[in-house]
Amino acid sequence: MKFSYVNPTKIQFGQGQIASLSALIPADQTVLVVYGGGSIKKNGVYDQVVTALADHNLIEFSGVGANPTIEVLDKAVAVAKEQSVDFILGVGGGSVIDGVKYIAAAATYEGEGWDIPQGKHKVQTALPLGAVLTLPATGSESNAGSVVSKAATQEKLAFMAPAVQPKFAIMDPDVMKTLPQRQLVNGLVDAWVHTCEQYLTFDAGALVQDGYAEALLKALKTLGDNFANQDDAWRANLMWSANQALNGLIGAGVAQDWATHMIGHELTALYGVDHARSLAIVQPSLLRNQLDVKKAKLEKMGKNVFGLAESDDLAERTIAAIEAFYHSLDVATQLTEHDGDKAKAVDTVVAQLEAHGMKVLGENQAITLTKSREILEQAVA
C-alpha cells in the first residue's frame, strides 16, 4: 500500500458529449484525426467530430486496424512531422488509441519508431493527444500504456509513458449501438481479464482495490449474463466498467500479474487471434498452473463474485466458473487457429516469449519458460 497515483485525463461521459470537442482543443491548433477502417463515417461519429472541430485545421489519417502495425502508423508519423501537427485525436477503440500514442511519441523522436516499444528509446516528450472512444475494452483512453505490432517480424510489444496519457477522453455510449456483437463480447472479456490481472494475485489487505475489483467483475458478469438485453444503461455500464478496469486505480499499491497478456500477445501476433480471445485462451490454463499461489484470491473471487459456497475445491470451481462465463459468450478457451500442429505451435510461442525477454512472468516472477510451456500445452487444442 505504497504508491503514487494520478490520472489527469479529463473524461466527458454520456450521450452527446462529442460536441464538447470544440472546447477541448484550442481552435488555432492543427489536428491530426486518426481513425480505423471508416465505420465512423457510417455510424455518424465522423460527422459529429468534424462538426465539433469546424473551426480547426483538420488533417485525416485512416486505416489503423486492430493490433495496429508500425508499418501503417509510421505513415501517420510522417504526416505529423511534415504538417507540423499540434494535436492528435484518436477516434476509435483501443487499437486506434494505442496507435495514436505511438504516433504522438514517434513524432517527436528522430530515430526509428520501433525503438519505443523495444525499450531502446525512453519516451520523455510526445505530441498532446485526445480520444473519442467508440469501442469499450482496453481503458487506453485514460491510461499511459500502448501496445503496437510489427507485421514484418510478427511481434507485438507494449510501452508506457506519462507523456502519451490522453488529455481527454470522450465516452458516448451511443456509439456502441452499431458495433458488431463480436466486438462487444471482446470488449467485455478484455475488461474482465484486465481486472483479473490486478486482482488474482495474492491478498495484501488492500480492501479498496480488492473491493472495487470485485465490484467491476460483478458488473461485467451481470452485463455478460444480460448480453442479449442491451439498452442505454447496459452500454453505459460496459463503457464505464472497461475504463475503470485499467485506469490505474484498482492496481495502485497491489501486485499485478499480466502473464496472461504477455502470452496472449504472442498468440495474436502469430495466429491473428482477437486480443480478448487470446486472453480467454490463456487465462484458465494459467490459473490452473498457478493454483497454489493464487488459491486464496481465487477462493475470494469465487465467493464474492460468483457466489459459490465454501468447499475444499473452491479455487478450482472458480476457474471453472470463469471458463463457463467465457463459453456463455461463445468465447473459446483453447487455441484452434494453429493449423492443427500443436507441438509446433507451443514451440513457436515459447520461442517468441524467449526472444522478447519474457523468461519470467507473473506477480511472483514464477512463470518461467518451462511454466509457460506447461500453460500452452493445456491452452492449445
mmCIF file of C-alpha atoms in Angstrom:
data_model
loop_
_atom_site.group_PDB
_atom_site.id
_atom_site.type_symbol
_atom_site.label_atom_id
_atom_site.label_comp_id
_atom_site.label_asym_id
_atom_site.label_seq_id
_atom_site.Cartn_x
_atom_site.Cartn_y
_atom_site.Cartn_z
ATOM 1 C CA MET A 1 0.000 0.000 0.000
ATOM 2 C CA LYS A 2 2.660 2.459 -1.078
ATOM 3 C CA PHE A 3 2.017 4.214 -4.363
ATOM 4 C CA SER A 4 1.733 7.422 -6.342
ATOM 5 C CA TYR A 5 -1.493 7.738 -8.286
ATOM 6 C CA VAL A 6 -2.601 10.476 -10.640
ATOM 7 C CA ASN A 7 -4.939 10.326 -13.615
ATOM 8 C CA PRO A 8 -5.004 13.663 -15.445
ATOM 9 C CA THR A 9 -7.279 12.552 -18.300
ATOM 10 C CA LYS A 10 -10.466 14.608 -18.385
ATOM 11 C CA ILE A 11 -13.434 12.353 -19.096
ATOM 12 C CA GLN A 12 -16.534 13.606 -20.875
ATOM 13 C CA PHE A 13 -19.026 10.781 -20.340
ATOM 14 C CA GLY A 14 -22.527 10.414 -21.702
ATOM 15 C CA GLN A 15 -24.736 10.905 -24.708
ATOM 16 C CA GLY A 16 -23.983 13.871 -26.954
ATOM 17 C CA GLN A 17 -20.536 14.531 -25.486
ATOM 18 C CA ILE A 18 -18.705 14.507 -28.833
ATOM 19 C CA ALA A 19 -19.908 18.098 -29.300
ATOM 20 C CA SER A 20 -17.667 19.127 -26.376
ATOM 21 C CA LEU A 21 -14.624 18.566 -28.612
ATOM 22 C CA SER A 22 -14.842 22.150 -29.817
ATOM 23 C CA ALA A 23 -13.807 23.477 -26.407
ATOM 24 C CA LEU A 24 -11.263 20.766 -25.590
ATOM 25 C CA ILE A 25 -8.741 21.568 -28.334
ATOM 26 C CA PRO A 26 -7.572 25.168 -28.935
ATOM 27 C CA ALA A 27 -9.009 26.463 -32.236
ATOM 28 C CA ASP A 28 -5.619 27.614 -33.530
ATOM 29 C CA GLN A 29 -4.167 24.092 -33.482
ATOM 30 C CA THR A 30 -3.661 21.786 -36.453
ATOM 31 C CA VAL A 31 -5.304 18.486 -35.530
ATOM 32 C CA LEU A 32 -4.447 15.081 -36.981
ATOM 33 C CA VAL A 33 -7.604 12.963 -36.743
ATOM 34 C CA VAL A 34 -6.717 9.262 -36.746
ATOM 35 C CA TYR A 35 -9.301 6.514 -37.201
ATOM 36 C CA GLY A 36 -9.719 2.951 -38.444
ATOM 37 C CA GLY A 37 -11.464 1.400 -41.399
ATOM 38 C CA GLY A 38 -14.138 4.013 -41.874
ATOM 39 C CA SER A 39 -17.011 2.685 -39.751
ATOM 40 C CA ILE A 40 -17.175 6.095 -38.054
ATOM 41 C CA LYS A 41 -18.382 7.505 -41.372
ATOM 42 C CA LYS A 42 -21.323 5.093 -41.376
ATOM 43 C CA ASN A 43 -22.448 5.499 -37.769
ATOM 44 C CA GLY A 44 -22.395 9.300 -37.585
ATOM 45 C CA VAL A 45 -19.376 9.658 -35.305
ATOM 46 C CA TYR A 46 -17.211 11.149 -38.064
ATOM 47 C CA ASP A 47 -19.802 13.828 -38.846
ATOM 48 C CA GLN A 48 -20.097 14.728 -35.150
ATOM 49 C CA VAL A 49 -16.309 15.074 -34.835
ATOM 50 C CA VAL A 50 -15.974 17.206 -37.974
ATOM 51 C CA THR A 51 -18.870 19.433 -36.917
ATOM 52 C CA ALA A 52 -17.390 19.931 -33.450
ATOM 53 C CA LEU A 53 -13.999 20.827 -34.948
ATOM 54 C CA ALA A 54 -15.325 23.043 -37.736
ATOM 55 C CA ASP A 55 -13.108 25.933 -36.594
ATOM 56 C CA HIS A 56 -9.942 23.827 -36.500
ATOM 57 C CA ASN A 57 -7.468 22.899 -39.224
ATOM 58 C CA LEU A 58 -8.029 19.155 -39.661
ATOM 59 C CA ILE A 59 -5.843 16.536 -41.310
ATOM 60 C CA GLU A 60 -7.167 12.992 -41.558
ATOM 61 C CA PHE A 61 -5.388 9.649 -41.385
ATOM 62 C CA SER A 62 -7.410 6.448 -41.702
ATOM 63 C CA GLY A 63 -6.690 2.748 -41.911
ATOM 64 C CA VAL A 64 -5.426 1.950 -38.411
ATOM 65 C CA GLY A 65 -6.593 -1.621 -37.897
ATOM 66 C CA ALA A 66 -6.860 -3.972 -34.949
ATOM 67 C CA ASN A 67 -3.457 -4.665 -33.396
ATOM 68 C CA PRO A 68 -2.048 -1.563 -35.109
ATOM 69 C CA THR A 69 1.185 -2.099 -37.012
ATOM 70 C CA ILE A 70 4.058 0.338 -37.224
ATOM 71 C CA GLU A 71 4.051 -0.221 -40.969
ATOM 72 C CA VAL A 72 0.798 1.795 -41.018
ATOM 73 C CA LEU A 73 1.454 4.037 -38.018
ATOM 74 C CA ASP A 74 4.812 5.271 -39.315
ATOM 75 C CA LYS A 75 2.975 6.789 -42.290
ATOM 76 C CA ALA A 76 0.934 8.854 -39.838
ATOM 77 C CA VAL A 77 4.128 9.811 -38.008
ATOM 78 C CA ALA A 78 5.485 11.168 -41.294
ATOM 79 C CA VAL A 79 2.308 13.207 -41.831
ATOM 80 C CA ALA A 80 2.501 14.622 -38.293
ATOM 81 C CA LYS A 81 6.091 15.738 -38.855
ATOM 82 C CA GLU A 82 5.573 17.119 -42.366
ATOM 83 C CA GLN A 83 2.391 19.041 -41.479
ATOM 84 C CA SER A 84 3.671 20.364 -38.120
ATOM 85 C CA VAL A 85 0.689 18.857 -36.325
ATOM 86 C CA ASP A 86 -0.104 20.341 -32.899
ATOM 87 C CA PHE A 87 -2.588 17.779 -31.574
ATOM 88 C CA ILE A 88 -3.570 14.191 -32.383
ATOM 89 C CA LEU A 89 -7.132 12.948 -31.935
ATOM 90 C CA GLY A 90 -7.807 9.226 -31.966
ATOM 91 C CA VAL A 91 -11.367 8.284 -32.916
ATOM 92 C CA GLY A 92 -11.871 4.585 -32.336
ATOM 93 C CA GLY A 93 -11.302 1.740 -29.932
ATOM 94 C CA GLY A 94 -8.201 0.705 -28.043
ATOM 95 C CA SER A 95 -6.239 -0.154 -31.168
ATOM 96 C CA VAL A 96 -6.659 3.323 -32.649
ATOM 97 C CA ILE A 97 -5.890 4.984 -29.318
ATOM 98 C CA ASP A 98 -2.814 2.798 -28.747
ATOM 99 C CA GLY A 99 -1.720 3.679 -32.259
ATOM 100 C CA VAL A 100 -2.198 7.387 -31.611
ATOM 101 C CA LYS A 101 0.040 7.121 -28.542
ATOM 102 C CA TYR A 102 2.769 5.604 -30.686
ATOM 103 C CA ILE A 103 2.297 8.313 -33.336
ATOM 104 C CA ALA A 104 2.443 11.064 -30.707
ATOM 105 C CA ALA A 105 5.663 9.692 -29.218
ATOM 106 C CA ALA A 106 7.383 8.858 -32.516
ATOM 107 C CA ALA A 107 6.518 12.277 -33.987
ATOM 108 C CA THR A 108 8.902 13.958 -31.531
ATOM 109 C CA TYR A 109 11.664 11.350 -31.981
ATOM 110 C CA GLU A 110 14.200 11.361 -34.793
ATOM 111 C CA GLY A 111 15.120 7.668 -34.577
ATOM 112 C CA GLU A 112 13.233 4.546 -35.646
ATOM 113 C CA GLY A 113 9.778 4.445 -34.044
ATOM 114 C CA TRP A 114 10.085 0.730 -33.235
ATOM 115 C CA ASP A 115 12.817 1.725 -30.767
ATOM 116 C CA ILE A 116 9.994 2.886 -28.472
ATOM 117 C CA PRO A 117 8.209 -0.435 -27.766
ATOM 118 C CA GLN A 118 11.563 -2.210 -27.838
ATOM 119 C CA GLY A 119 12.687 -0.031 -24.966
ATOM 120 C CA LYS A 120 15.641 1.446 -26.848
ATOM 121 C CA HIS A 121 14.156 4.935 -26.588
ATOM 122 C CA LYS A 122 12.573 6.170 -23.358
ATOM 123 C CA VAL A 123 9.690 8.494 -24.222
ATOM 124 C CA GLN A 124 10.007 11.840 -22.463
ATOM 125 C CA THR A 125 8.054 14.020 -24.885
ATOM 126 C CA ALA A 126 5.101 13.489 -27.207
ATOM 127 C CA LEU A 127 2.530 15.499 -29.085
ATOM 128 C CA PRO A 128 -0.612 16.073 -26.988
ATOM 129 C CA LEU A 129 -3.442 13.698 -27.774
ATOM 130 C CA GLY A 130 -7.075 13.025 -27.000
ATOM 131 C CA ALA A 131 -9.548 10.232 -27.657
ATOM 132 C CA VAL A 132 -13.103 9.765 -28.826
ATOM 133 C CA LEU A 133 -13.846 6.215 -27.715
ATOM 134 C CA THR A 134 -16.006 4.063 -29.998
ATOM 135 C CA LEU A 135 -15.383 0.603 -28.504
ATOM 136 C CA PRO A 136 -15.100 -0.019 -24.757
ATOM 137 C CA ALA A 137 -12.425 -2.583 -23.914
ATOM 138 C CA THR A 138 -8.875 -1.554 -23.193
ATOM 139 C CA GLY A 139 -9.111 1.535 -20.987
ATOM 140 C CA SER A 140 -6.459 3.050 -23.249
ATOM 141 C CA GLU A 141 -8.464 6.270 -23.399
ATOM 142 C CA SER A 142 -7.309 7.206 -19.891
ATOM 143 C CA ASN A 143 -4.024 5.415 -19.266
ATOM 144 C CA ALA A 144 -0.404 5.764 -20.361
ATOM 145 C CA GLY A 145 0.009 2.352 -21.989
ATOM 146 C CA SER A 146 0.155 1.335 -25.634
ATOM 147 C CA VAL A 147 0.583 -1.959 -27.494
ATOM 148 C CA VAL A 148 1.699 -1.969 -31.126
ATOM 149 C CA SER A 149 2.796 -4.616 -33.597
ATOM 150 C CA LYS A 150 5.399 -5.066 -36.303
ATOM 151 C CA ALA A 151 3.937 -7.134 -39.107
ATOM 152 C CA ALA A 152 7.297 -7.866 -40.709
ATOM 153 C CA THR A 153 8.528 -9.807 -37.674
ATOM 154 C CA GLN A 154 5.176 -10.885 -36.139
ATOM 155 C CA GLU A 155 5.970 -9.028 -32.915
ATOM 156 C CA LYS A 156 3.550 -7.319 -30.549
ATOM 157 C CA LEU A 157 5.109 -5.154 -27.836
ATOM 158 C CA ALA A 158 3.943 -2.682 -25.192
ATOM 159 C CA PHE A 159 5.296 0.589 -23.840
ATOM 160 C CA MET A 160 4.209 3.005 -21.129
ATOM 161 C CA ALA A 161 4.969 6.703 -20.806
ATOM 162 C CA PRO A 162 3.211 9.520 -18.935
ATOM 163 C CA ALA A 163 3.815 11.741 -21.975
ATOM 164 C CA VAL A 164 1.228 9.765 -24.002
ATOM 165 C CA GLN A 165 -1.543 9.911 -21.404
ATOM 166 C CA PRO A 166 -4.580 11.348 -23.258
ATOM 167 C CA LYS A 167 -5.522 14.911 -22.277
ATOM 168 C CA PHE A 168 -9.175 13.972 -22.509
ATOM 169 C CA ALA A 169 -11.450 11.078 -23.388
ATOM 170 C CA ILE A 170 -14.941 11.478 -24.810
ATOM 171 C CA MET A 171 -17.109 8.489 -23.959
ATOM 172 C CA ASP A 172 -20.564 8.474 -25.529
ATOM 173 C CA PRO A 173 -22.219 5.042 -25.084
ATOM 174 C CA ASP A 174 -24.484 5.701 -28.084
ATOM 175 C CA VAL A 175 -21.567 4.969 -30.423
ATOM 176 C CA MET A 176 -21.791 1.309 -29.362
ATOM 177 C CA LYS A 177 -25.219 0.828 -30.954
ATOM 178 C CA THR A 178 -23.786 -0.037 -34.359
ATOM 179 C CA LEU A 179 -20.874 -2.195 -33.194
ATOM 180 C CA PRO A 180 -20.729 -5.854 -34.255
ATOM 181 C CA GLN A 181 -21.692 -8.149 -31.370
ATOM 182 C CA ARG A 182 -18.323 -9.901 -31.571
ATOM 183 C CA GLN A 183 -16.565 -6.632 -30.750
ATOM 184 C CA LEU A 184 -18.805 -6.021 -27.755
ATOM 185 C CA VAL A 185 -18.045 -9.528 -26.471
ATOM 186 C CA ASN A 186 -14.343 -8.853 -26.953
ATOM 187 C CA GLY A 187 -14.613 -5.596 -25.021
ATOM 188 C CA LEU A 188 -16.351 -7.295 -22.127
ATOM 189 C CA VAL A 189 -13.790 -10.125 -21.960
ATOM 190 C CA ASP A 190 -10.876 -7.706 -22.253
ATOM 191 C CA ALA A 191 -12.136 -5.615 -19.337
ATOM 192 C CA TRP A 192 -12.734 -8.795 -17.309
ATOM 193 C CA VAL A 193 -9.166 -10.030 -17.766
ATOM 194 C CA HIS A 194 -7.715 -6.555 -17.126
ATOM 195 C CA THR A 195 -9.433 -6.632 -13.752
ATOM 196 C CA CYS A 196 -8.266 -10.179 -13.031
ATOM 197 C CA GLU A 197 -4.638 -9.316 -13.855
ATOM 198 C CA GLN A 198 -4.649 -6.825 -10.973
ATOM 199 C CA TYR A 199 -6.847 -8.836 -8.597
ATOM 200 C CA LEU A 200 -5.973 -12.535 -8.945
ATOM 201 C CA THR A 201 -2.545 -12.375 -7.340
ATOM 202 C CA PHE A 202 -2.141 -12.642 -3.567
ATOM 203 C CA ASP A 203 -4.045 -10.996 -0.742
ATOM 204 C CA ALA A 204 -2.257 -7.872 0.520
ATOM 205 C CA GLY A 205 -5.104 -6.457 2.589
ATOM 206 C CA ALA A 206 -5.936 -3.718 0.075
ATOM 207 C CA LEU A 207 -9.625 -3.508 0.894
ATOM 208 C CA VAL A 208 -10.499 -0.697 -1.520
ATOM 209 C CA GLN A 209 -8.634 -2.125 -4.517
ATOM 210 C CA ASP A 210 -9.965 -5.642 -3.939
ATOM 211 C CA GLY A 211 -13.491 -4.440 -3.246
ATOM 212 C CA TYR A 212 -13.570 -2.233 -6.314
ATOM 213 C CA ALA A 213 -12.107 -5.008 -8.488
ATOM 214 C CA GLU A 214 -14.863 -7.334 -7.258
ATOM 215 C CA ALA A 215 -17.494 -4.668 -7.997
ATOM 216 C CA LEU A 216 -16.188 -4.392 -11.557
ATOM 217 C CA LEU A 217 -16.132 -8.159 -12.025
ATOM 218 C CA LYS A 218 -19.710 -8.450 -10.721
ATOM 219 C CA ALA A 219 -20.794 -5.646 -13.061
ATOM 220 C CA LEU A 220 -19.125 -7.327 -16.046
ATOM 221 C CA LYS A 221 -20.649 -10.694 -15.081
ATOM 222 C CA THR A 222 -24.100 -9.073 -14.948
ATOM 223 C CA LEU A 223 -23.529 -7.448 -18.347
ATOM 224 C CA GLY A 224 -22.408 -10.784 -19.790
ATOM 225 C CA ASP A 225 -25.404 -12.603 -18.337
ATOM 226 C CA ASN A 226 -27.668 -9.947 -19.896
ATOM 227 C CA PHE A 227 -25.802 -9.657 -23.184
ATOM 228 C CA ALA A 228 -28.991 -10.170 -25.188
ATOM 229 C CA ASN A 229 -30.721 -7.258 -23.437
ATOM 230 C CA GLN A 230 -28.636 -4.274 -24.484
ATOM 231 C CA ASP A 231 -30.101 -0.868 -23.685
ATOM 232 C CA ASP A 232 -28.678 2.567 -22.872
ATOM 233 C CA ALA A 233 -27.818 1.548 -19.306
ATOM 234 C CA TRP A 234 -26.147 -1.691 -20.460
ATOM 235 C CA ARG A 235 -23.939 0.196 -22.908
ATOM 236 C CA ALA A 236 -23.060 2.938 -20.411
ATOM 237 C CA ASN A 237 -22.134 0.394 -17.751
ATOM 238 C CA LEU A 238 -19.887 -1.578 -20.107
ATOM 239 C CA MET A 239 -18.125 1.571 -21.308
ATOM 240 C CA TRP A 240 -17.517 2.798 -17.754
ATOM 241 C CA SER A 241 -16.517 -0.622 -16.388
ATOM 242 C CA ALA A 242 -13.927 -1.115 -19.125
ATOM 243 C CA ASN A 243 -12.474 2.304 -18.384
ATOM 244 C CA GLN A 244 -12.287 1.723 -14.644
ATOM 245 C CA ALA A 245 -10.693 -1.691 -15.124
ATOM 246 C CA LEU A 246 -7.494 -0.150 -16.477
ATOM 247 C CA ASN A 247 -7.210 3.476 -15.390
ATOM 248 C CA GLY A 248 -4.652 2.540 -12.736
ATOM 249 C CA LEU A 249 -6.902 2.718 -9.688
ATOM 250 C CA ILE A 250 -7.510 -0.944 -8.822
ATOM 251 C CA GLY A 251 -3.836 -1.698 -9.468
ATOM 252 C CA ALA A 252 -2.454 1.041 -7.215
ATOM 253 C CA GLY A 253 -0.321 -0.377 -4.439
ATOM 254 C CA VAL A 254 -1.056 -4.043 -5.179
ATOM 255 C CA ALA A 255 0.816 -6.813 -7.002
ATOM 256 C CA GLN A 256 -0.084 -7.228 -10.661
ATOM 257 C CA ASP A 257 0.249 -10.277 -12.893
ATOM 258 C CA TRP A 258 -0.084 -9.606 -16.688
ATOM 259 C CA ALA A 259 1.349 -13.006 -17.697
ATOM 260 C CA THR A 260 -1.916 -13.842 -19.480
ATOM 261 C CA HIS A 261 -1.435 -10.722 -21.588
ATOM 262 C CA MET A 262 2.205 -11.386 -22.406
ATOM 263 C CA ILE A 263 1.459 -14.917 -23.620
ATOM 264 C CA GLY A 264 -1.756 -13.797 -25.307
ATOM 265 C CA HIS A 265 0.065 -11.109 -27.267
ATOM 266 C CA GLU A 266 2.148 -13.833 -28.910
ATOM 267 C CA LEU A 267 -0.984 -15.733 -29.990
ATOM 268 C CA THR A 268 -2.340 -12.564 -31.571
ATOM 269 C CA ALA A 269 0.932 -11.752 -33.346
ATOM 270 C CA LEU A 270 1.447 -15.299 -34.636
ATOM 271 C CA TYR A 271 -2.063 -16.501 -35.396
ATOM 272 C CA GLY A 272 -4.197 -13.361 -35.680
ATOM 273 C CA VAL A 273 -6.387 -14.262 -32.679
ATOM 274 C CA ASP A 274 -8.501 -11.335 -31.442
ATOM 275 C CA HIS A 275 -6.729 -9.815 -28.426
ATOM 276 C CA ALA A 276 -9.527 -10.517 -25.940
ATOM 277 C CA ARG A 277 -9.941 -14.064 -27.228
ATOM 278 C CA SER A 278 -6.217 -14.742 -26.824
ATOM 279 C CA LEU A 279 -6.661 -13.843 -23.141
ATOM 280 C CA ALA A 280 -9.591 -16.236 -22.721
ATOM 281 C CA ILE A 281 -7.484 -18.989 -24.296
ATOM 282 C CA VAL A 282 -4.555 -18.477 -21.930
ATOM 283 C CA GLN A 283 -6.139 -17.449 -18.613
ATOM 284 C CA PRO A 284 -7.863 -20.652 -17.411
ATOM 285 C CA SER A 285 -4.795 -22.785 -18.121
ATOM 286 C CA LEU A 286 -2.547 -20.221 -16.438
ATOM 287 C CA LEU A 287 -4.753 -20.085 -13.341
ATOM 288 C CA ARG A 288 -4.707 -23.866 -13.053
ATOM 289 C CA ASN A 289 -0.932 -23.868 -13.452
ATOM 290 C CA GLN A 290 -0.537 -21.246 -10.726
ATOM 291 C CA LEU A 291 -3.319 -22.562 -8.489
ATOM 292 C CA ASP A 292 -1.190 -22.888 -5.356
ATOM 293 C CA VAL A 293 -0.082 -19.232 -5.259
ATOM 294 C CA LYS A 294 -3.416 -17.829 -6.466
ATOM 295 C CA LYS A 295 -5.661 -20.076 -4.360
ATOM 296 C CA ALA A 296 -6.603 -17.508 -1.700
ATOM 297 C CA LYS A 297 -7.669 -14.871 -4.242
ATOM 298 C CA LEU A 298 -9.463 -17.417 -6.424
ATOM 299 C CA GLU A 299 -11.461 -18.529 -3.390
ATOM 300 C CA LYS A 300 -12.262 -14.911 -2.587
ATOM 301 C CA MET A 301 -13.390 -14.322 -6.180
ATOM 302 C CA GLY A 302 -15.498 -17.482 -6.108
ATOM 303 C CA LYS A 303 -17.378 -16.329 -3.006
ATOM 304 C CA ASN A 304 -17.633 -12.592 -3.705
ATOM 305 C CA VAL A 305 -18.119 -12.542 -7.484
ATOM 306 C CA PHE A 306 -19.734 -15.874 -8.414
ATOM 307 C CA GLY A 307 -21.497 -16.518 -5.086
ATOM 308 C CA LEU A 308 -20.008 -20.001 -4.733
ATOM 309 C CA ALA A 309 -20.267 -21.858 -1.440
ATOM 310 C CA GLU A 310 -17.204 -22.673 0.656
ATOM 311 C CA SER A 311 -15.579 -26.001 -0.220
ATOM 312 C CA ASP A 312 -12.184 -27.682 -0.426
ATOM 313 C CA ASP A 313 -12.152 -27.272 -4.203
ATOM 314 C CA LEU A 314 -13.475 -23.688 -4.271
ATOM 315 C CA ALA A 315 -10.468 -22.320 -6.201
ATOM 316 C CA GLU A 316 -10.834 -24.962 -8.908
ATOM 317 C CA ARG A 317 -14.581 -24.292 -9.117
ATOM 318 C CA THR A 318 -13.866 -20.575 -9.539
ATOM 319 C CA ILE A 319 -11.620 -21.285 -12.542
ATOM 320 C CA ALA A 320 -14.376 -23.486 -13.977
ATOM 321 C CA ALA A 321 -16.853 -20.625 -13.443
ATOM 322 C CA ILE A 322 -14.569 -18.205 -15.296
ATOM 323 C CA GLU A 323 -14.309 -20.692 -18.153
ATOM 324 C CA ALA A 324 -18.083 -21.194 -18.197
ATOM 325 C CA PHE A 325 -18.556 -17.412 -18.321
ATOM 326 C CA TYR A 326 -16.405 -17.242 -21.469
ATOM 327 C CA HIS A 327 -18.274 -20.172 -23.014
ATOM 328 C CA SER A 328 -21.609 -18.458 -22.285
ATOM 329 C CA LEU A 329 -20.378 -15.628 -24.506
ATOM 330 C CA ASP A 330 -19.298 -18.147 -27.181
ATOM 331 C CA VAL A 331 -15.618 -17.417 -26.499
ATOM 332 C CA ALA A 332 -13.217 -20.353 -26.822
ATOM 333 C CA THR A 333 -10.755 -21.254 -24.073
ATOM 334 C CA GLN A 334 -8.347 -23.220 -26.265
ATOM 335 C CA LEU A 335 -6.316 -22.206 -29.307
ATOM 336 C CA THR A 336 -7.581 -23.738 -32.543
ATOM 337 C CA GLU A 337 -6.028 -21.272 -35.024
ATOM 338 C CA HIS A 338 -2.676 -23.059 -35.261
ATOM 339 C CA ASP A 339 -3.327 -25.300 -38.312
ATOM 340 C CA GLY A 340 -3.549 -28.394 -36.140
ATOM 341 C CA ASP A 341 0.145 -28.743 -35.297
ATOM 342 C CA LYS A 342 0.018 -28.418 -31.514
ATOM 343 C CA ALA A 343 3.675 -29.210 -30.795
ATOM 344 C CA LYS A 344 4.909 -26.684 -33.342
ATOM 345 C CA ALA A 345 2.533 -24.032 -32.033
ATOM 346 C CA VAL A 346 3.758 -24.479 -28.454
ATOM 347 C CA ASP A 347 7.404 -24.391 -29.554
ATOM 348 C CA THR A 348 6.821 -21.259 -31.647
ATOM 349 C CA VAL A 349 5.096 -19.315 -28.876
ATOM 350 C CA VAL A 350 7.735 -20.278 -26.289
ATOM 351 C CA ALA A 351 10.497 -19.216 -28.707
ATOM 352 C CA GLN A 352 8.813 -15.834 -29.186
ATOM 353 C CA LEU A 353 8.443 -15.343 -25.442
ATOM 354 C CA GLU A 354 12.150 -16.045 -25.021
ATOM 355 C CA ALA A 355 13.072 -13.717 -27.895
ATOM 356 C CA HIS A 356 11.071 -10.911 -26.293
ATOM 357 C CA GLY A 357 12.673 -11.338 -22.879
ATOM 358 C CA MET A 358 9.525 -12.839 -21.330
ATOM 359 C CA LYS A 359 11.507 -15.521 -19.497
ATOM 360 C CA VAL A 360 9.881 -14.936 -16.117
ATOM 361 C CA LEU A 361 6.325 -13.637 -15.814
ATOM 362 C CA GLY A 362 3.638 -13.067 -13.202
ATOM 363 C CA GLU A 363 3.350 -11.289 -9.867
ATOM 364 C CA ASN A 364 5.912 -13.642 -8.326
ATOM 365 C CA GLN A 365 8.101 -13.879 -11.443
ATOM 366 C CA ALA A 366 7.434 -17.602 -11.107
ATOM 367 C CA ILE A 367 6.151 -18.302 -14.613
ATOM 368 C CA THR A 368 9.362 -19.435 -16.270
ATOM 369 C CA LEU A 369 9.583 -20.557 -19.890
ATOM 370 C CA THR A 370 9.048 -24.085 -18.595
ATOM 371 C CA LYS A 371 5.846 -22.980 -16.868
ATOM 372 C CA SER A 372 4.749 -21.050 -19.964
ATOM 373 C CA ARG A 373 5.235 -24.245 -21.965
ATOM 374 C CA GLU A 374 3.088 -26.174 -19.456
ATOM 375 C CA ILE A 375 0.371 -23.487 -19.714
ATOM 376 C CA LEU A 376 0.432 -23.616 -23.515
ATOM 377 C CA GLU A 377 0.261 -27.424 -23.521
ATOM 378 C CA GLN A 378 -3.115 -27.037 -21.806
ATOM 379 C CA ALA A 379 -4.255 -23.957 -23.734
ATOM 380 C CA VAL A 380 -3.523 -25.260 -27.258
ATOM 381 C CA ALA A 381 -6.166 -27.641 -28.593
#
